[in-house]
Amino acid sequence: MEIYFLFSSISFLQYYIPIVIECQKKKYKTIFIVRKNEKNYANPLYKKNWKILKKYTKKFNITIKKDNEIKFKKLNNIIFMVDGDIYGPNRERCIKESLLSKIKSKCLKVSIQEHLNFKWNYEAYIDKVDICVFPSKYYATEYNKISPKNLYLGNTKYDYIPNETEIYRKYGLNSKDKHILIFFPKKKFRKHLPIKRKELEKI
């Protein structure tokens, strides 16, 4: 069985990898259908992002296919996507770029949420998908995005957490030292903090 993933942003890796791991436990073949994104920082085909994508597809044995290699009318089984494959708030252009509209076959189309992007594009895709996975019912209620298609199952990006060894290696940390992680706010908010950076460094 083949499971497909519409891949239009490098940021989708964190949402898809946990699903890929579960699919492969069941011996399903996983295929990323990659398309161009106009925003370079997100574009999976951008040189730096392509290198990242290749690293993870090799590690998790994922097949990559570009969107022009796919016969969308013949796709079947299950297709995962993020926010209906509509990336960004410029609805008219982003809806046109989405691969969701090309899928005419009878397959199960599952959309998952990235951040709060659903606020501006939910109505554009909810009629075209079969299932829409929310982190919780709170978000759907808070932003009036209620549908019988909604499922409240959590967020997949928290399902794949690297172990200690991977974290030490990734950030070049000495495992014998003690470390603390501080979530420091963006620069524009720092002037309102009662504690200064130099004081934090002393910790």
PDB file of N, CA and C in Angstrom, residues 84-129:
ATOM      1  N   GLY A  84      -4.655  21.821   3.666  1.00  0.00           N
ATOM      2  CA  GLY A  84      -5.179  21.706   2.304  1.00  0.00           C
ATOM      3  C   GLY A  84      -4.153  21.996   1.233  1.00  0.00           C
ATOM      4  N   ASP A  85      -2.863  21.914   1.587  1.00  0.00           N
ATOM      5  CA  ASP A  85      -1.760  22.257   0.687  1.00  0.00           C
ATOM      6  C   ASP A  85      -1.866  23.703   0.188  1.00  0.00           C
ATOM      7  N   ILE A  86      -2.474  24.554   1.012  1.00  0.00           N
ATOM      8  CA  ILE A  86      -2.544  25.989   0.703  1.00  0.00           C
ATOM      9  C   ILE A  86      -1.563  26.671   1.643  1.00  0.00           C
ATOM     10  N   TYR A  87      -0.467  27.153   1.077  1.00  0.00           N
ATOM     11  CA  TYR A  87       0.597  27.699   1.922  1.00  0.00           C
ATOM     12  C   TYR A  87       0.614  29.221   1.828  1.00  0.00           C
ATOM     13  N   GLY A  88       0.262  29.860   2.924  1.00  0.00           N
ATOM     14  CA  GLY A  88       0.330  31.324   2.983  1.00  0.00           C
ATOM     15  C   GLY A  88      -1.035  31.986   2.899  1.00  0.00           C
ATOM     16  N   PRO A  89      -1.112  33.252   3.332  1.00  0.00           N
ATOM     17  CA  PRO A  89      -2.394  33.954   3.412  1.00  0.00           C
ATOM     18  C   PRO A  89      -2.893  34.572   2.112  1.00  0.00           C
ATOM     19  N   ASN A  90      -2.050  34.609   1.066  1.00  0.00           N
ATOM     20  CA  ASN A  90      -2.480  35.166  -0.210  1.00  0.00           C
ATOM     21  C   ASN A  90      -3.369  34.140  -0.900  1.00  0.00           C
ATOM     22  N   ARG A  91      -4.636  34.146  -0.536  1.00  0.00           N
ATOM     23  CA  ARG A  91      -5.505  33.016  -0.858  1.00  0.00           C
ATOM     24  C   ARG A  91      -5.628  32.716  -2.342  1.00  0.00           C
ATOM     25  N   GLU A  92      -5.845  33.710  -3.155  1.00  0.00           N
ATOM     26  CA  GLU A  92      -6.094  33.457  -4.573  1.00  0.00           C
ATOM     27  C   GLU A  92      -4.913  32.733  -5.230  1.00  0.00           C
ATOM     28  N   ARG A  93      -3.701  33.240  -5.003  1.00  0.00           N
ATOM     29  CA  ARG A  93      -2.522  32.615  -5.600  1.00  0.00           C
ATOM     30  C   ARG A  93      -2.229  31.264  -4.955  1.00  0.00           C
ATOM     31  N   CYS A  94      -2.329  31.209  -3.628  1.00  0.00           N
ATOM     32  CA  CYS A  94      -1.985  29.982  -2.897  1.00  0.00           C
ATOM     33  C   CYS A  94      -2.950  28.842  -3.187  1.00  0.00           C
ATOM     34  N   ILE A  95      -4.223  29.176  -3.351  1.00  0.00           N
ATOM     35  CA  ILE A  95      -5.225  28.149  -3.687  1.00  0.00           C
ATOM     36  C   ILE A  95      -4.928  27.589  -5.074  1.00  0.00           C
ATOM     37  N   LYS A  96      -4.524  28.469  -5.979  1.00  0.00           N
ATOM     38  CA  LYS A  96      -4.198  28.048  -7.345  1.00  0.00           C
ATOM     39  C   LYS A  96      -2.987  27.112  -7.363  1.00  0.00           C
ATOM     40  N   GLU A  97      -2.019  27.365  -6.475  1.00  0.00           N
ATOM     41  CA  GLU A  97      -0.802  26.555  -6.417  1.00  0.00           C
ATOM     42  C   GLU A  97      -1.034  25.190  -5.738  1.00  0.00           C
ATOM     43  N   SER A  98      -2.072  25.094  -4.922  1.00  0.00           N
ATOM     44  CA  SER A  98      -2.330  23.869  -4.161  1.00  0.00           C
ATOM     45  C   SER A  98      -2.541  22.669  -5.088  1.00  0.00           C
ATOM     46  N   LEU A  99      -1.995  21.527  -4.687  1.00  0.00           N
ATOM     47  CA  LEU A  99      -2.169  20.294  -5.459  1.00  0.00           C
ATOM     48  C   LEU A  99      -3.496  19.612  -5.155  1.00  0.00           C
ATOM     49  N   LEU A 100      -4.169  20.048  -4.106  1.00  0.00           N
ATOM     50  CA  LEU A 100      -5.427  19.410  -3.697  1.00  0.00           C
ATOM     51  C   LEU A 100      -6.459  19.421  -4.821  1.00  0.00           C
ATOM     52  N   SER A 101      -6.535  20.522  -5.560  1.00  0.00           N
ATOM     53  CA  SER A 101      -7.541  20.640  -6.625  1.00  0.00           C
ATOM     54  C   SER A 101      -7.293  19.666  -7.778  1.00  0.00           C
ATOM     55  N   LYS A 102      -6.078  19.139  -7.875  1.00  0.00           N
ATOM     56  CA  LYS A 102      -5.753  18.199  -8.953  1.00  0.00           C
ATOM     57  C   LYS A 102      -6.203  16.777  -8.641  1.00  0.00           C
ATOM     58  N   ILE A 103      -6.486  16.501  -7.376  1.00  0.00           N
ATOM     59  CA  ILE A 103      -6.831  15.135  -6.963  1.00  0.00           C
ATOM     60  C   ILE A 103      -8.310  14.875  -7.238  1.00  0.00           C
ATOM     61  N   LYS A 104      -8.574  14.088  -8.247  1.00  0.00           N
ATOM     62  CA  LYS A 104      -9.952  13.785  -8.644  1.00  0.00           C
ATOM     63  C   LYS A 104     -10.347  12.353  -8.308  1.00  0.00           C
ATOM     64  N   SER A 105      -9.372  11.558  -7.899  1.00  0.00           N
ATOM     65  CA  SER A 105      -9.636  10.142  -7.636  1.00  0.00           C
ATOM     66  C   SER A 105     -10.305   9.958  -6.281  1.00  0.00           C
ATOM     67  N   LYS A 106     -10.835   8.759  -6.068  1.00  0.00           N
ATOM     68  CA  LYS A 106     -11.494   8.444  -4.799  1.00  0.00           C
ATOM     69  C   LYS A 106     -10.467   7.931  -3.802  1.00  0.00           C
ATOM     70  N   CYS A 107      -9.826   8.842  -3.131  1.00  0.00           N
ATOM     71  CA  CYS A 107      -8.864   8.465  -2.103  1.00  0.00           C
ATOM     72  C   CYS A 107      -9.211   9.228  -0.831  1.00  0.00           C
ATOM     73  N   LEU A 108      -8.641   8.808   0.261  1.00  0.00           N
ATOM     74  CA  LEU A 108      -8.903   9.469   1.542  1.00  0.00           C
ATOM     75  C   LEU A 108      -7.942  10.646   1.682  1.00  0.00           C
ATOM     76  N   LYS A 109      -8.474  11.854   1.741  1.00  0.00           N
ATOM     77  CA  LYS A 109      -7.670  13.076   1.817  1.00  0.00           C
ATOM     78  C   LYS A 109      -7.711  13.613   3.250  1.00  0.00           C
ATOM     79  N   VAL A 110      -6.542  13.635   3.894  1.00  0.00           N
ATOM     80  CA  VAL A 110      -6.435  14.027   5.297  1.00  0.00           C
ATOM     81  C   VAL A 110      -5.586  15.292   5.404  1.00  0.00           C
ATOM     82  N   SER A 111      -6.171  16.345   5.983  1.00  0.00           N
ATOM     83  CA  SER A 111      -5.437  17.593   6.180  1.00  0.00           C
ATOM     84  C   SER A 111      -5.118  17.769   7.669  1.00  0.00           C
ATOM     85  N   ILE A 112      -3.867  18.149   7.963  1.00  0.00           N
ATOM     86  CA  ILE A 112      -3.490  18.448   9.334  1.00  0.00           C
ATOM     87  C   ILE A 112      -3.105  19.926   9.429  1.00  0.00           C
ATOM     88  N   GLN A 113      -3.065  20.459  10.634  1.00  0.00           N
ATOM     89  CA  GLN A 113      -2.870  21.899  10.825  1.00  0.00           C
ATOM     90  C   GLN A 113      -1.412  22.263  11.108  1.00  0.00           C
ATOM     91  N   GLU A 114      -0.986  23.377  10.513  1.00  0.00           N
ATOM     92  CA  GLU A 114       0.304  23.966  10.869  1.00  0.00           C
ATOM     93  C   GLU A 114       0.028  25.312  11.532  1.00  0.00           C
ATOM     94  N   HIS A 115       0.363  25.425  12.796  1.00  0.00           N
ATOM     95  CA  HIS A 115       0.171  26.680  13.543  1.00  0.00           C
ATOM     96  C   HIS A 115      -1.297  27.130  13.451  1.00  0.00           C
ATOM     97  N   LEU A 116      -1.499  28.426  13.128  1.00  0.00           N
ATOM     98  CA  LEU A 116      -2.873  28.958  13.006  1.00  0.00           C
ATOM     99  C   LEU A 116      -3.206  29.322  11.561  1.00  0.00           C
ATOM    100  N   ASN A 117      -2.514  28.718  10.605  1.00  0.00           N
ATOM    101  CA  ASN A 117      -2.761  29.041   9.197  1.00  0.00           C
ATOM    102  C   ASN A 117      -4.187  28.720   8.762  1.00  0.00           C
ATOM    103  N   PHE A 118      -4.830  27.774   9.460  1.00  0.00           N
ATOM    104  CA  PHE A 118      -6.203  27.403   9.099  1.00  0.00           C
ATOM    105  C   PHE A 118      -7.161  28.586   9.239  1.00  0.00           C
ATOM    106  N   LYS A 119      -6.766  29.598  10.005  1.00  0.00           N
ATOM    107  CA  LYS A 119      -7.647  30.762  10.216  1.00  0.00           C
ATOM    108  C   LYS A 119      -8.067  31.391   8.889  1.00  0.00           C
ATOM    109  N   TRP A 120      -7.136  31.431   7.922  1.00  0.00           N
ATOM    110  CA  TRP A 120      -7.479  32.114   6.667  1.00  0.00           C
ATOM    111  C   TRP A 120      -7.689  31.177   5.485  1.00  0.00           C
ATOM    112  N   ASN A 121      -7.440  29.870   5.638  1.00  0.00           N
ATOM    113  CA  ASN A 121      -7.640  29.021   4.458  1.00  0.00           C
ATOM    114  C   ASN A 121      -8.561  27.818   4.665  1.00  0.00           C
ATOM    115  N   TYR A 122      -9.063  27.630   5.871  1.00  0.00           N
ATOM    116  CA  TYR A 122      -9.904  26.463   6.193  1.00  0.00           C
ATOM    117  C   TYR A 122     -11.091  26.326   5.232  1.00  0.00           C
ATOM    118  N   GLU A 123     -11.794  27.436   5.009  1.00  0.00           N
ATOM    119  CA  GLU A 123     -12.985  27.388   4.142  1.00  0.00           C
ATOM    120  C   GLU A 123     -12.629  27.029   2.697  1.00  0.00           C
ATOM    121  N   ALA A 124     -11.400  27.302   2.293  1.00  0.00           N
ATOM    122  CA  ALA A 124     -10.983  27.026   0.917  1.00  0.00           C
ATOM    123  C   ALA A 124     -10.737  25.540   0.655  1.00  0.00           C
ATOM    124  N   TYR A 125     -10.524  24.743   1.729  1.00  0.00           N
ATOM    125  CA  TYR A 125     -10.227  23.335   1.484  1.00  0.00           C
ATOM    126  C   TYR A 125     -11.143  22.343   2.195  1.00  0.00           C
ATOM    127  N   ILE A 126     -11.908  22.766   3.185  1.00  0.00           N
ATOM    128  CA  ILE A 126     -12.664  21.805   3.992  1.00  0.00           C
ATOM    129  C   ILE A 126     -13.636  20.960   3.162  1.00  0.00           C
ATOM    130  N   ASP A 127     -14.200  21.521   2.101  1.00  0.00           N
ATOM    131  CA  ASP A 127     -15.121  20.763   1.250  1.00  0.00           C
ATOM    132  C   ASP A 127     -14.409  19.762   0.347  1.00  0.00           C
ATOM    133  N   LYS A 128     -13.085  19.921   0.209  1.00  0.00           N
ATOM    134  CA  LYS A 128     -12.323  19.069  -0.709  1.00  0.00           C
ATOM    135  C   LYS A 128     -11.584  17.941   0.013  1.00  0.00           C
ATOM    136  N   VAL A 129     -11.572  17.960   1.352  1.00  0.00           N
ATOM    137  CA  VAL A 129     -10.889  16.900   2.101  1.00  0.00           C
ATOM    138  C   VAL A 129     -11.917  16.019   2.807  1.00  0.00           C
TER     139      VAL A 129
END
